[in-house]
Amino acid sequence: MNFLAHLHIANHCESDLQGNLLGDFVKGDPSKQYEERLVKGIKLHRFVDSYTDTHAIMKETKSLFPKEVRRFSPIAMDMFWDHCLASNWERYHDESLRSFCHLAEEQARQQSEFPLPTRYLNLMSVMWDQRWLESYQHLGNIEYALIRISSRSPRMNELQGCFEHIENNYHQLMELFELLYPDVLAAAKAQSF
C-alpha cells in the first residue's frame, strides 16, 4: 500500500495520519525518536506493509509479472493499489476523495515535538502541493510516478517496465485488490496500536 491507502487505513483505525505517513522514513525503534501518537502510526504502517507483503494475493499478483521485473512488482503494486482505492473511493469512504485529502493534509502537517526527517518533509510538501493522492484516480499518473521513481537510481530502472504488465492485467489486478483490501482493513483494525 502507498500513501493514500496508508492514510485511509489510519483513518479507518483512528490512528495518527502523520505517523502512518512517517512509516517509510523512520528506521529502528520509533519510541526513542517520536511522541506516542506518531509511534503508534509508524507501527500501524509497518504492520500494514508486512501484512500486505505476506498476503497470499501478493504471490498471485507477482506471478503476473515476468521474471525480469518481478522483484520490482511490489513497489509498482503499492502504487497501483492506491489507484484502485482512489478510483473506487466511494466504496470505501463516505467523504469525497478531495475532502478526505484536504483533511489528511491538515492533520499530516501538524507540528511534532521532535524533528521530522528532512526527506519526509520535502516529499510531503511536493505530494500535497501537487495533489498526488487525488491524481492516483487516473492510471496514467501511476505510470508517470513509476517512471519518476525509476529515474532516481540506475538500479531502479526496471521499475518502469512494470507498468505494461499492470495495464495488461488491469481488470484481474483490480479484482485482486477488491479481495485484498478488506482483509488489510480488518487486520489493521484488529491491532491495538
mmCIF file with all atom_site columns, C-alpha atoms in Angstrom:
data_model
loop_
_atom_site.group_PDB
_atom_site.id
_atom_site.type_symbol
_atom_site.label_atom_id
_atom_site.label_alt_id
_atom_site.label_comp_id
_atom_site.label_asym_id
_atom_site.label_entity_id
_atom_site.label_seq_id
_atom_site.pdbx_PDB_ins_code
_atom_site.Cartn_x
_atom_site.Cartn_y
_atom_site.Cartn_z
_atom_site.occupancy
_atom_site.B_iso_or_equiv
_atom_site.pdbx_formal_charge
_atom_site.auth_seq_id
_atom_site.auth_comp_id
_atom_site.auth_asym_id
_atom_site.auth_atom_id
_atom_site.pdbx_PDB_model_num
ATOM 1   C CA . MET A 1 1   ? 0.000   0.000   0.000   1.00 0.00 ? 1   MET A CA 1
ATOM 2   C CA . ASN A 1 2   ? 1.182   3.511   -0.703  1.00 0.00 ? 2   ASN A CA 1
ATOM 3   C CA . PHE A 1 3   ? 0.400   6.936   0.791   1.00 0.00 ? 3   PHE A CA 1
ATOM 4   C CA . LEU A 1 4   ? -3.333  7.091   0.059   1.00 0.00 ? 4   LEU A CA 1
ATOM 5   C CA . ALA A 1 5   ? -4.041  3.608   1.374   1.00 0.00 ? 5   ALA A CA 1
ATOM 6   C CA . HIS A 1 6   ? -1.936  4.211   4.487   1.00 0.00 ? 6   HIS A CA 1
ATOM 7   C CA . LEU A 1 7   ? -3.902  7.384   5.193   1.00 0.00 ? 7   LEU A CA 1
ATOM 8   C CA . HIS A 1 8   ? -7.227  5.650   4.591   1.00 0.00 ? 8   HIS A CA 1
ATOM 9   C CA . ILE A 1 9   ? -6.253  2.727   6.827   1.00 0.00 ? 9   ILE A CA 1
ATOM 10  C CA . ALA A 1 10  ? -5.082  5.143   9.533   1.00 0.00 ? 10  ALA A CA 1
ATOM 11  C CA . ASN A 1 11  ? -8.414  6.958   9.333   1.00 0.00 ? 11  ASN A CA 1
ATOM 12  C CA . HIS A 1 12  ? -10.272 3.619   9.440   1.00 0.00 ? 12  HIS A CA 1
ATOM 13  C CA . CYS A 1 13  ? -8.307  2.617   12.556  1.00 0.00 ? 13  CYS A CA 1
ATOM 14  C CA . GLU A 1 14  ? -8.438  6.081   14.164  1.00 0.00 ? 14  GLU A CA 1
ATOM 15  C CA . SER A 1 15  ? -4.656  6.201   14.073  1.00 0.00 ? 15  SER A CA 1
ATOM 16  C CA . ASP A 1 16  ? -2.461  9.264   13.602  1.00 0.00 ? 16  ASP A CA 1
ATOM 17  C CA . LEU A 1 17  ? -2.213  10.165  9.926   1.00 0.00 ? 17  LEU A CA 1
ATOM 18  C CA . GLN A 1 18  ? 1.188   11.807  10.157  1.00 0.00 ? 18  GLN A CA 1
ATOM 19  C CA . GLY A 1 19  ? 2.603   8.783   11.985  1.00 0.00 ? 19  GLY A CA 1
ATOM 20  C CA . ASN A 1 20  ? 1.296   6.475   9.269   1.00 0.00 ? 20  ASN A CA 1
ATOM 21  C CA . LEU A 1 21  ? 2.981   8.580   6.590   1.00 0.00 ? 21  LEU A CA 1
ATOM 22  C CA . LEU A 1 22  ? 6.259   8.522   8.516   1.00 0.00 ? 22  LEU A CA 1
ATOM 23  C CA . GLY A 1 23  ? 6.436   4.722   8.393   1.00 0.00 ? 23  GLY A CA 1
ATOM 24  C CA . ASP A 1 24  ? 8.751   4.605   5.366   1.00 0.00 ? 24  ASP A CA 1
ATOM 25  C CA . PHE A 1 25  ? 11.037  7.349   6.662   1.00 0.00 ? 25  PHE A CA 1
ATOM 26  C CA . VAL A 1 26  ? 11.877  6.159   10.187  1.00 0.00 ? 26  VAL A CA 1
ATOM 27  C CA . LYS A 1 27  ? 14.314  3.348   10.916  1.00 0.00 ? 27  LYS A CA 1
ATOM 28  C CA . GLY A 1 28  ? 14.675  1.429   14.148  1.00 0.00 ? 28  GLY A CA 1
ATOM 29  C CA . ASP A 1 29  ? 12.603  1.874   17.293  1.00 0.00 ? 29  ASP A CA 1
ATOM 30  C CA . PRO A 1 30  ? 10.417  4.954   16.789  1.00 0.00 ? 30  PRO A CA 1
ATOM 31  C CA . SER A 1 31  ? 9.614   5.244   20.524  1.00 0.00 ? 31  SER A CA 1
ATOM 32  C CA . LYS A 1 32  ? 13.115  6.643   21.107  1.00 0.00 ? 32  LYS A CA 1
ATOM 33  C CA . GLN A 1 33  ? 12.584  9.332   18.468  1.00 0.00 ? 33  GLN A CA 1
ATOM 34  C CA . TYR A 1 34  ? 8.920   10.437  18.491  1.00 0.00 ? 34  TYR A CA 1
ATOM 35  C CA . GLU A 1 35  ? 5.884   11.050  20.651  1.00 0.00 ? 35  GLU A CA 1
ATOM 36  C CA . GLU A 1 36  ? 3.382   8.251   21.236  1.00 0.00 ? 36  GLU A CA 1
ATOM 37  C CA . ARG A 1 37  ? 0.818   9.318   18.612  1.00 0.00 ? 37  ARG A CA 1
ATOM 38  C CA . LEU A 1 38  ? 3.472   9.118   15.890  1.00 0.00 ? 38  LEU A CA 1
ATOM 39  C CA . VAL A 1 39  ? 4.916   5.862   17.228  1.00 0.00 ? 39  VAL A CA 1
ATOM 40  C CA . LYS A 1 40  ? 1.509   4.166   17.040  1.00 0.00 ? 40  LYS A CA 1
ATOM 41  C CA . GLY A 1 41  ? 1.051   5.406   13.469  1.00 0.00 ? 41  GLY A CA 1
ATOM 42  C CA . ILE A 1 42  ? 4.502   4.199   12.424  1.00 0.00 ? 42  ILE A CA 1
ATOM 43  C CA . LYS A 1 43  ? 3.799   0.781   13.931  1.00 0.00 ? 43  LYS A CA 1
ATOM 44  C CA . LEU A 1 44  ? 0.468   0.521   12.131  1.00 0.00 ? 44  LEU A CA 1
ATOM 45  C CA . HIS A 1 45  ? 2.170   1.467   8.845   1.00 0.00 ? 45  HIS A CA 1
ATOM 46  C CA . ARG A 1 46  ? 4.792   -1.249  9.390   1.00 0.00 ? 46  ARG A CA 1
ATOM 47  C CA . PHE A 1 47  ? 2.113   -3.807  10.242  1.00 0.00 ? 47  PHE A CA 1
ATOM 48  C CA . VAL A 1 48  ? 0.151   -2.984  7.080   1.00 0.00 ? 48  VAL A CA 1
ATOM 49  C CA . ASP A 1 49  ? 3.278   -3.292  4.911   1.00 0.00 ? 49  ASP A CA 1
ATOM 50  C CA . SER A 1 50  ? 4.198   -6.642  6.449   1.00 0.00 ? 50  SER A CA 1
ATOM 51  C CA . TYR A 1 51  ? 0.656   -7.998  6.284   1.00 0.00 ? 51  TYR A CA 1
ATOM 52  C CA . THR A 1 52  ? 0.220   -6.947  2.665   1.00 0.00 ? 52  THR A CA 1
ATOM 53  C CA . ASP A 1 53  ? 3.628   -8.245  1.549   1.00 0.00 ? 53  ASP A CA 1
ATOM 54  C CA . THR A 1 54  ? 2.947   -11.707 3.013   1.00 0.00 ? 54  THR A CA 1
ATOM 55  C CA . HIS A 1 55  ? -0.711  -11.987 1.943   1.00 0.00 ? 55  HIS A CA 1
ATOM 56  C CA . ALA A 1 56  ? -1.467  -14.901 -0.402  1.00 0.00 ? 56  ALA A CA 1
ATOM 57  C CA . ILE A 1 57  ? -2.868  -12.491 -3.003  1.00 0.00 ? 57  ILE A CA 1
ATOM 58  C CA . MET A 1 58  ? 0.573   -10.902 -3.373  1.00 0.00 ? 58  MET A CA 1
ATOM 59  C CA . LYS A 1 59  ? 2.008   -14.226 -4.541  1.00 0.00 ? 59  LYS A CA 1
ATOM 60  C CA . GLU A 1 60  ? -0.687  -14.411 -7.218  1.00 0.00 ? 60  GLU A CA 1
ATOM 61  C CA . THR A 1 61  ? -0.058  -10.783 -8.138  1.00 0.00 ? 61  THR A CA 1
ATOM 62  C CA . LYS A 1 62  ? 3.701   -11.282 -8.564  1.00 0.00 ? 62  LYS A CA 1
ATOM 63  C CA . SER A 1 63  ? 3.067   -14.185 -10.939 1.00 0.00 ? 63  SER A CA 1
ATOM 64  C CA . LEU A 1 64  ? 1.534   -11.716 -13.412 1.00 0.00 ? 64  LEU A CA 1
ATOM 65  C CA . PHE A 1 65  ? 4.925   -10.035 -13.892 1.00 0.00 ? 65  PHE A CA 1
ATOM 66  C CA . PRO A 1 66  ? 7.767   -11.602 -15.936 1.00 0.00 ? 66  PRO A CA 1
ATOM 67  C CA . LYS A 1 67  ? 10.994  -12.537 -14.164 1.00 0.00 ? 67  LYS A CA 1
ATOM 68  C CA . GLU A 1 68  ? 12.940  -9.508  -15.346 1.00 0.00 ? 68  GLU A CA 1
ATOM 69  C CA . VAL A 1 69  ? 10.659  -7.079  -13.468 1.00 0.00 ? 69  VAL A CA 1
ATOM 70  C CA . ARG A 1 70  ? 9.108   -9.342  -10.795 1.00 0.00 ? 70  ARG A CA 1
ATOM 71  C CA . ARG A 1 71  ? 11.344  -8.116  -7.989  1.00 0.00 ? 71  ARG A CA 1
ATOM 72  C CA . PHE A 1 72  ? 10.078  -4.569  -8.620  1.00 0.00 ? 72  PHE A CA 1
ATOM 73  C CA . SER A 1 73  ? 6.434   -5.594  -8.784  1.00 0.00 ? 73  SER A CA 1
ATOM 74  C CA . PRO A 1 74  ? 5.709   -4.972  -5.061  1.00 0.00 ? 74  PRO A CA 1
ATOM 75  C CA . ILE A 1 75  ? 6.720   -1.313  -5.481  1.00 0.00 ? 75  ILE A CA 1
ATOM 76  C CA . ALA A 1 76  ? 4.597   -0.988  -8.610  1.00 0.00 ? 76  ALA A CA 1
ATOM 77  C CA . MET A 1 77  ? 1.685   -2.712  -6.918  1.00 0.00 ? 77  MET A CA 1
ATOM 78  C CA . ASP A 1 78  ? 1.839   -0.351  -3.933  1.00 0.00 ? 78  ASP A CA 1
ATOM 79  C CA . MET A 1 79  ? 1.274   2.481   -6.390  1.00 0.00 ? 79  MET A CA 1
ATOM 80  C CA . PHE A 1 80  ? -1.416  0.561   -8.261  1.00 0.00 ? 80  PHE A CA 1
ATOM 81  C CA . TRP A 1 81  ? -3.283  -0.293  -5.052  1.00 0.00 ? 81  TRP A CA 1
ATOM 82  C CA . ASP A 1 82  ? -3.577  3.452   -4.435  1.00 0.00 ? 82  ASP A CA 1
ATOM 83  C CA . HIS A 1 83  ? -5.084  3.790   -7.918  1.00 0.00 ? 83  HIS A CA 1
ATOM 84  C CA . CYS A 1 84  ? -7.591  1.039   -7.109  1.00 0.00 ? 84  CYS A CA 1
ATOM 85  C CA . LEU A 1 85  ? -8.564  2.815   -3.909  1.00 0.00 ? 85  LEU A CA 1
ATOM 86  C CA . ALA A 1 86  ? -8.726  6.296   -5.460  1.00 0.00 ? 86  ALA A CA 1
ATOM 87  C CA . SER A 1 87  ? -10.728 5.201   -8.493  1.00 0.00 ? 87  SER A CA 1
ATOM 88  C CA . ASN A 1 88  ? -13.264 3.381   -6.293  1.00 0.00 ? 88  ASN A CA 1
ATOM 89  C CA . TRP A 1 89  ? -13.101 5.748   -3.348  1.00 0.00 ? 89  TRP A CA 1
ATOM 90  C CA . GLU A 1 90  ? -16.854 5.937   -2.779  1.00 0.00 ? 90  GLU A CA 1
ATOM 91  C CA . ARG A 1 91  ? -16.891 2.202   -1.922  1.00 0.00 ? 91  ARG A CA 1
ATOM 92  C CA . TYR A 1 92  ? -14.500 2.724   0.974   1.00 0.00 ? 92  TYR A CA 1
ATOM 93  C CA . HIS A 1 93  ? -15.265 6.154   2.411   1.00 0.00 ? 93  HIS A CA 1
ATOM 94  C CA . ASP A 1 94  ? -18.322 8.374   2.861   1.00 0.00 ? 94  ASP A CA 1
ATOM 95  C CA . GLU A 1 95  ? -16.384 11.589  2.341   1.00 0.00 ? 95  GLU A CA 1
ATOM 96  C CA . SER A 1 96  ? -15.240 12.649  -1.134  1.00 0.00 ? 96  SER A CA 1
ATOM 97  C CA . LEU A 1 97  ? -11.632 11.920  -2.041  1.00 0.00 ? 97  LEU A CA 1
ATOM 98  C CA . ARG A 1 98  ? -10.908 15.637  -2.379  1.00 0.00 ? 98  ARG A CA 1
ATOM 99  C CA . SER A 1 99  ? -12.347 16.393  1.050   1.00 0.00 ? 99  SER A CA 1
ATOM 100 C CA . PHE A 1 100 ? -10.536 13.452  2.652   1.00 0.00 ? 100 PHE A CA 1
ATOM 101 C CA . CYS A 1 101 ? -7.212  14.548  1.130   1.00 0.00 ? 101 CYS A CA 1
ATOM 102 C CA . HIS A 1 102 ? -7.715  18.095  2.385   1.00 0.00 ? 102 HIS A CA 1
ATOM 103 C CA . LEU A 1 103 ? -8.399  16.853  5.930   1.00 0.00 ? 103 LEU A CA 1
ATOM 104 C CA . ALA A 1 104 ? -5.468  14.415  5.728   1.00 0.00 ? 104 ALA A CA 1
ATOM 105 C CA . GLU A 1 105 ? -3.146  17.213  4.636   1.00 0.00 ? 105 GLU A CA 1
ATOM 106 C CA . GLU A 1 106 ? -4.172  19.369  7.604   1.00 0.00 ? 106 GLU A CA 1
ATOM 107 C CA . GLN A 1 107 ? -3.546  16.514  10.037  1.00 0.00 ? 107 GLN A CA 1
ATOM 108 C CA . ALA A 1 108 ? -0.328  15.380  8.377   1.00 0.00 ? 108 ALA A CA 1
ATOM 109 C CA . ARG A 1 109 ? 1.160   18.874  8.547   1.00 0.00 ? 109 ARG A CA 1
ATOM 110 C CA . GLN A 1 110 ? 0.819   19.017  12.346  1.00 0.00 ? 110 GLN A CA 1
ATOM 111 C CA . GLN A 1 111 ? 3.872   20.106  14.251  1.00 0.00 ? 111 GLN A CA 1
ATOM 112 C CA . SER A 1 112 ? 5.779   17.401  16.086  1.00 0.00 ? 112 SER A CA 1
ATOM 113 C CA . GLU A 1 113 ? 7.585   17.696  19.388  1.00 0.00 ? 113 GLU A CA 1
ATOM 114 C CA . PHE A 1 114 ? 10.520  16.012  17.667  1.00 0.00 ? 114 PHE A CA 1
ATOM 115 C CA . PRO A 1 115 ? 12.230  16.951  14.389  1.00 0.00 ? 115 PRO A CA 1
ATOM 116 C CA . LEU A 1 116 ? 10.822  15.112  11.388  1.00 0.00 ? 116 LEU A CA 1
ATOM 117 C CA . PRO A 1 117 ? 13.145  13.679  8.701   1.00 0.00 ? 117 PRO A CA 1
ATOM 118 C CA . THR A 1 118 ? 14.044  16.236  6.044   1.00 0.00 ? 118 THR A CA 1
ATOM 119 C CA . ARG A 1 119 ? 13.393  13.708  3.268   1.00 0.00 ? 119 ARG A CA 1
ATOM 120 C CA . TYR A 1 120 ? 9.881   13.177  4.641   1.00 0.00 ? 120 TYR A CA 1
ATOM 121 C CA . LEU A 1 121 ? 9.173   16.914  4.891   1.00 0.00 ? 121 LEU A CA 1
ATOM 122 C CA . ASN A 1 122 ? 10.420  17.567  1.347   1.00 0.00 ? 122 ASN A CA 1
ATOM 123 C CA . LEU A 1 123 ? 8.442   14.710  -0.205  1.00 0.00 ? 123 LEU A CA 1
ATOM 124 C CA . MET A 1 124 ? 5.264   15.560  1.707   1.00 0.00 ? 124 MET A CA 1
ATOM 125 C CA . SER A 1 125 ? 5.476   19.193  0.638   1.00 0.00 ? 125 SER A CA 1
ATOM 126 C CA . VAL A 1 126 ? 5.603   18.190  -3.025  1.00 0.00 ? 126 VAL A CA 1
ATOM 127 C CA . MET A 1 127 ? 2.934   15.492  -2.571  1.00 0.00 ? 127 MET A CA 1
ATOM 128 C CA . TRP A 1 128 ? 0.421   17.902  -1.045  1.00 0.00 ? 128 TRP A CA 1
ATOM 129 C CA . ASP A 1 129 ? 1.243   20.814  -3.347  1.00 0.00 ? 129 ASP A CA 1
ATOM 130 C CA . GLN A 1 130 ? 0.895   18.675  -6.488  1.00 0.00 ? 130 GLN A CA 1
ATOM 131 C CA . ARG A 1 131 ? -2.188  16.792  -5.211  1.00 0.00 ? 131 ARG A CA 1
ATOM 132 C CA . TRP A 1 132 ? -0.658  13.357  -5.855  1.00 0.00 ? 132 TRP A CA 1
ATOM 133 C CA . LEU A 1 133 ? -3.255  11.417  -3.899  1.00 0.00 ? 133 LEU A CA 1
ATOM 134 C CA . GLU A 1 134 ? -6.162  12.755  -5.913  1.00 0.00 ? 134 GLU A CA 1
ATOM 135 C CA . SER A 1 135 ? -4.257  12.231  -9.161  1.00 0.00 ? 135 SER A CA 1
ATOM 136 C CA . TYR A 1 136 ? -3.981  8.488   -8.442  1.00 0.00 ? 136 TYR A CA 1
ATOM 137 C CA . GLN A 1 137 ? -7.537  8.125   -9.770  1.00 0.00 ? 137 GLN A CA 1
ATOM 138 C CA . HIS A 1 138 ? -6.040  8.270   -13.261 1.00 0.00 ? 138 HIS A CA 1
ATOM 139 C CA . LEU A 1 139 ? -3.958  5.273   -14.323 1.00 0.00 ? 139 LEU A CA 1
ATOM 140 C CA . GLY A 1 140 ? -1.637  7.446   -16.420 1.00 0.00 ? 140 GLY A CA 1
ATOM 141 C CA . ASN A 1 141 ? -0.443  9.143   -13.237 1.00 0.00 ? 141 ASN A CA 1
ATOM 142 C CA . ILE A 1 142 ? 0.631   5.778   -11.851 1.00 0.00 ? 142 ILE A CA 1
ATOM 143 C CA . GLU A 1 143 ? 2.747   5.244   -14.956 1.00 0.00 ? 143 GLU A CA 1
ATOM 144 C CA . TYR A 1 144 ? 4.226   8.723   -14.545 1.00 0.00 ? 144 TYR A CA 1
ATOM 145 C CA . ALA A 1 145 ? 5.031   8.041   -10.862 1.00 0.00 ? 145 ALA A CA 1
ATOM 146 C CA . LEU A 1 146 ? 6.739   4.726   -11.692 1.00 0.00 ? 146 LEU A CA 1
ATOM 147 C CA . ILE A 1 147 ? 8.860   6.415   -14.360 1.00 0.00 ? 147 ILE A CA 1
ATOM 148 C CA . ARG A 1 148 ? 9.785   9.178   -11.921 1.00 0.00 ? 148 ARG A CA 1
ATOM 149 C CA . ILE A 1 149 ? 10.746  6.696   -9.181  1.00 0.00 ? 149 ILE A CA 1
ATOM 150 C CA . SER A 1 150 ? 12.736  4.546   -11.616 1.00 0.00 ? 150 SER A CA 1
ATOM 151 C CA . SER A 1 151 ? 14.774  7.554   -12.741 1.00 0.00 ? 151 SER A CA 1
ATOM 152 C CA . ARG A 1 152 ? 16.124  8.195   -9.233  1.00 0.00 ? 152 ARG A CA 1
ATOM 153 C CA . SER A 1 153 ? 18.638  5.368   -9.419  1.00 0.00 ? 153 SER A CA 1
ATOM 154 C CA . PRO A 1 154 ? 20.031  3.109   -12.166 1.00 0.00 ? 154 PRO A CA 1
ATOM 155 C CA . ARG A 1 155 ? 19.215  0.035   -10.070 1.00 0.00 ? 155 ARG A CA 1
ATOM 156 C CA . MET A 1 156 ? 15.517  1.047   -10.104 1.00 0.00 ? 156 MET A CA 1
ATOM 157 C CA . ASN A 1 157 ? 15.379  1.403   -13.897 1.00 0.00 ? 157 ASN A CA 1
ATOM 158 C CA . GLU A 1 158 ? 13.402  -1.834  -14.402 1.00 0.00 ? 158 GLU A CA 1
ATOM 159 C CA . LEU A 1 159 ? 10.549  -0.483  -12.268 1.00 0.00 ? 159 LEU A CA 1
ATOM 160 C CA . GLN A 1 160 ? 9.112   1.459   -15.199 1.00 0.00 ? 160 GLN A CA 1
ATOM 161 C CA . GLY A 1 161 ? 8.782   -1.859  -17.071 1.00 0.00 ? 161 GLY A CA 1
ATOM 162 C CA . CYS A 1 162 ? 6.151   -2.959  -14.550 1.00 0.00 ? 162 CYS A CA 1
ATOM 163 C CA . PHE A 1 163 ? 3.505   -0.601  -15.869 1.00 0.00 ? 163 PHE A CA 1
ATOM 164 C CA . GLU A 1 164 ? 2.949   -2.528  -19.096 1.00 0.00 ? 164 GLU A CA 1
ATOM 165 C CA . HIS A 1 165 ? 2.029   -5.607  -17.049 1.00 0.00 ? 165 HIS A CA 1
ATOM 166 C CA . ILE A 1 166 ? -0.262  -3.609  -14.768 1.00 0.00 ? 166 ILE A CA 1
ATOM 167 C CA . GLU A 1 167 ? -2.047  -2.239  -17.813 1.00 0.00 ? 167 GLU A CA 1
ATOM 168 C CA . ASN A 1 168 ? -2.298  -5.673  -19.476 1.00 0.00 ? 168 ASN A CA 1
ATOM 169 C CA . ASN A 1 169 ? -3.712  -7.270  -16.303 1.00 0.00 ? 169 ASN A CA 1
ATOM 170 C CA . TYR A 1 170 ? -5.723  -4.279  -15.124 1.00 0.00 ? 170 TYR A CA 1
ATOM 171 C CA . HIS A 1 171 ? -9.080  -5.971  -14.516 1.00 0.00 ? 171 HIS A CA 1
ATOM 172 C CA . GLN A 1 172 ? -7.568  -9.008  -12.821 1.00 0.00 ? 172 GLN A CA 1
ATOM 173 C CA . LEU A 1 173 ? -5.449  -6.794  -10.564 1.00 0.00 ? 173 LEU A CA 1
ATOM 174 C CA . MET A 1 174 ? -8.467  -4.650  -9.714  1.00 0.00 ? 174 MET A CA 1
ATOM 175 C CA . GLU A 1 175 ? -10.359 -7.808  -8.707  1.00 0.00 ? 175 GLU A CA 1
ATOM 176 C CA . LEU A 1 176 ? -7.417  -8.895  -6.544  1.00 0.00 ? 176 LEU A CA 1
ATOM 177 C CA . PHE A 1 177 ? -7.451  -5.511  -4.813  1.00 0.00 ? 177 PHE A CA 1
ATOM 178 C CA . GLU A 1 178 ? -11.135 -5.947  -4.031  1.00 0.00 ? 178 GLU A CA 1
ATOM 179 C CA . LEU A 1 179 ? -10.257 -9.214  -2.283  1.00 0.00 ? 179 LEU A CA 1
ATOM 180 C CA . LEU A 1 180 ? -7.091  -7.951  -0.598  1.00 0.00 ? 180 LEU A CA 1
ATOM 181 C CA . TYR A 1 181 ? -8.150  -4.564  0.749   1.00 0.00 ? 181 TYR A CA 1
ATOM 182 C CA . PRO A 1 182 ? -10.995 -5.697  3.035   1.00 0.00 ? 182 PRO A CA 1
ATOM 183 C CA . ASP A 1 183 ? -8.568  -8.203  4.592   1.00 0.00 ? 183 ASP A CA 1
ATOM 184 C CA . VAL A 1 184 ? -5.998  -5.432  5.159   1.00 0.00 ? 184 VAL A CA 1
ATOM 185 C CA . LEU A 1 185 ? -8.625  -3.154  6.723   1.00 0.00 ? 185 LEU A CA 1
ATOM 186 C CA . ALA A 1 186 ? -9.857  -5.882  9.055   1.00 0.00 ? 186 ALA A CA 1
ATOM 187 C CA . ALA A 1 187 ? -6.363  -6.982  10.083  1.00 0.00 ? 187 ALA A CA 1
ATOM 188 C CA . ALA A 1 188 ? -5.275  -3.393  10.725  1.00 0.00 ? 188 ALA A CA 1
ATOM 189 C CA . LYS A 1 189 ? -8.410  -2.661  12.767  1.00 0.00 ? 189 LYS A CA 1
ATOM 190 C CA . ALA A 1 190 ? -7.705  -5.731  14.943  1.00 0.00 ? 190 ALA A CA 1
ATOM 191 C CA . GLN A 1 191 ? -4.318  -4.311  16.002  1.00 0.00 ? 191 GLN A CA 1
ATOM 192 C CA . SER A 1 192 ? -4.000  -2.373  19.250  1.00 0.00 ? 192 SER A CA 1
ATOM 193 C CA . PHE A 1 193 ? -1.540  0.345   18.272  1.00 0.00 ? 193 PHE A CA 1
#
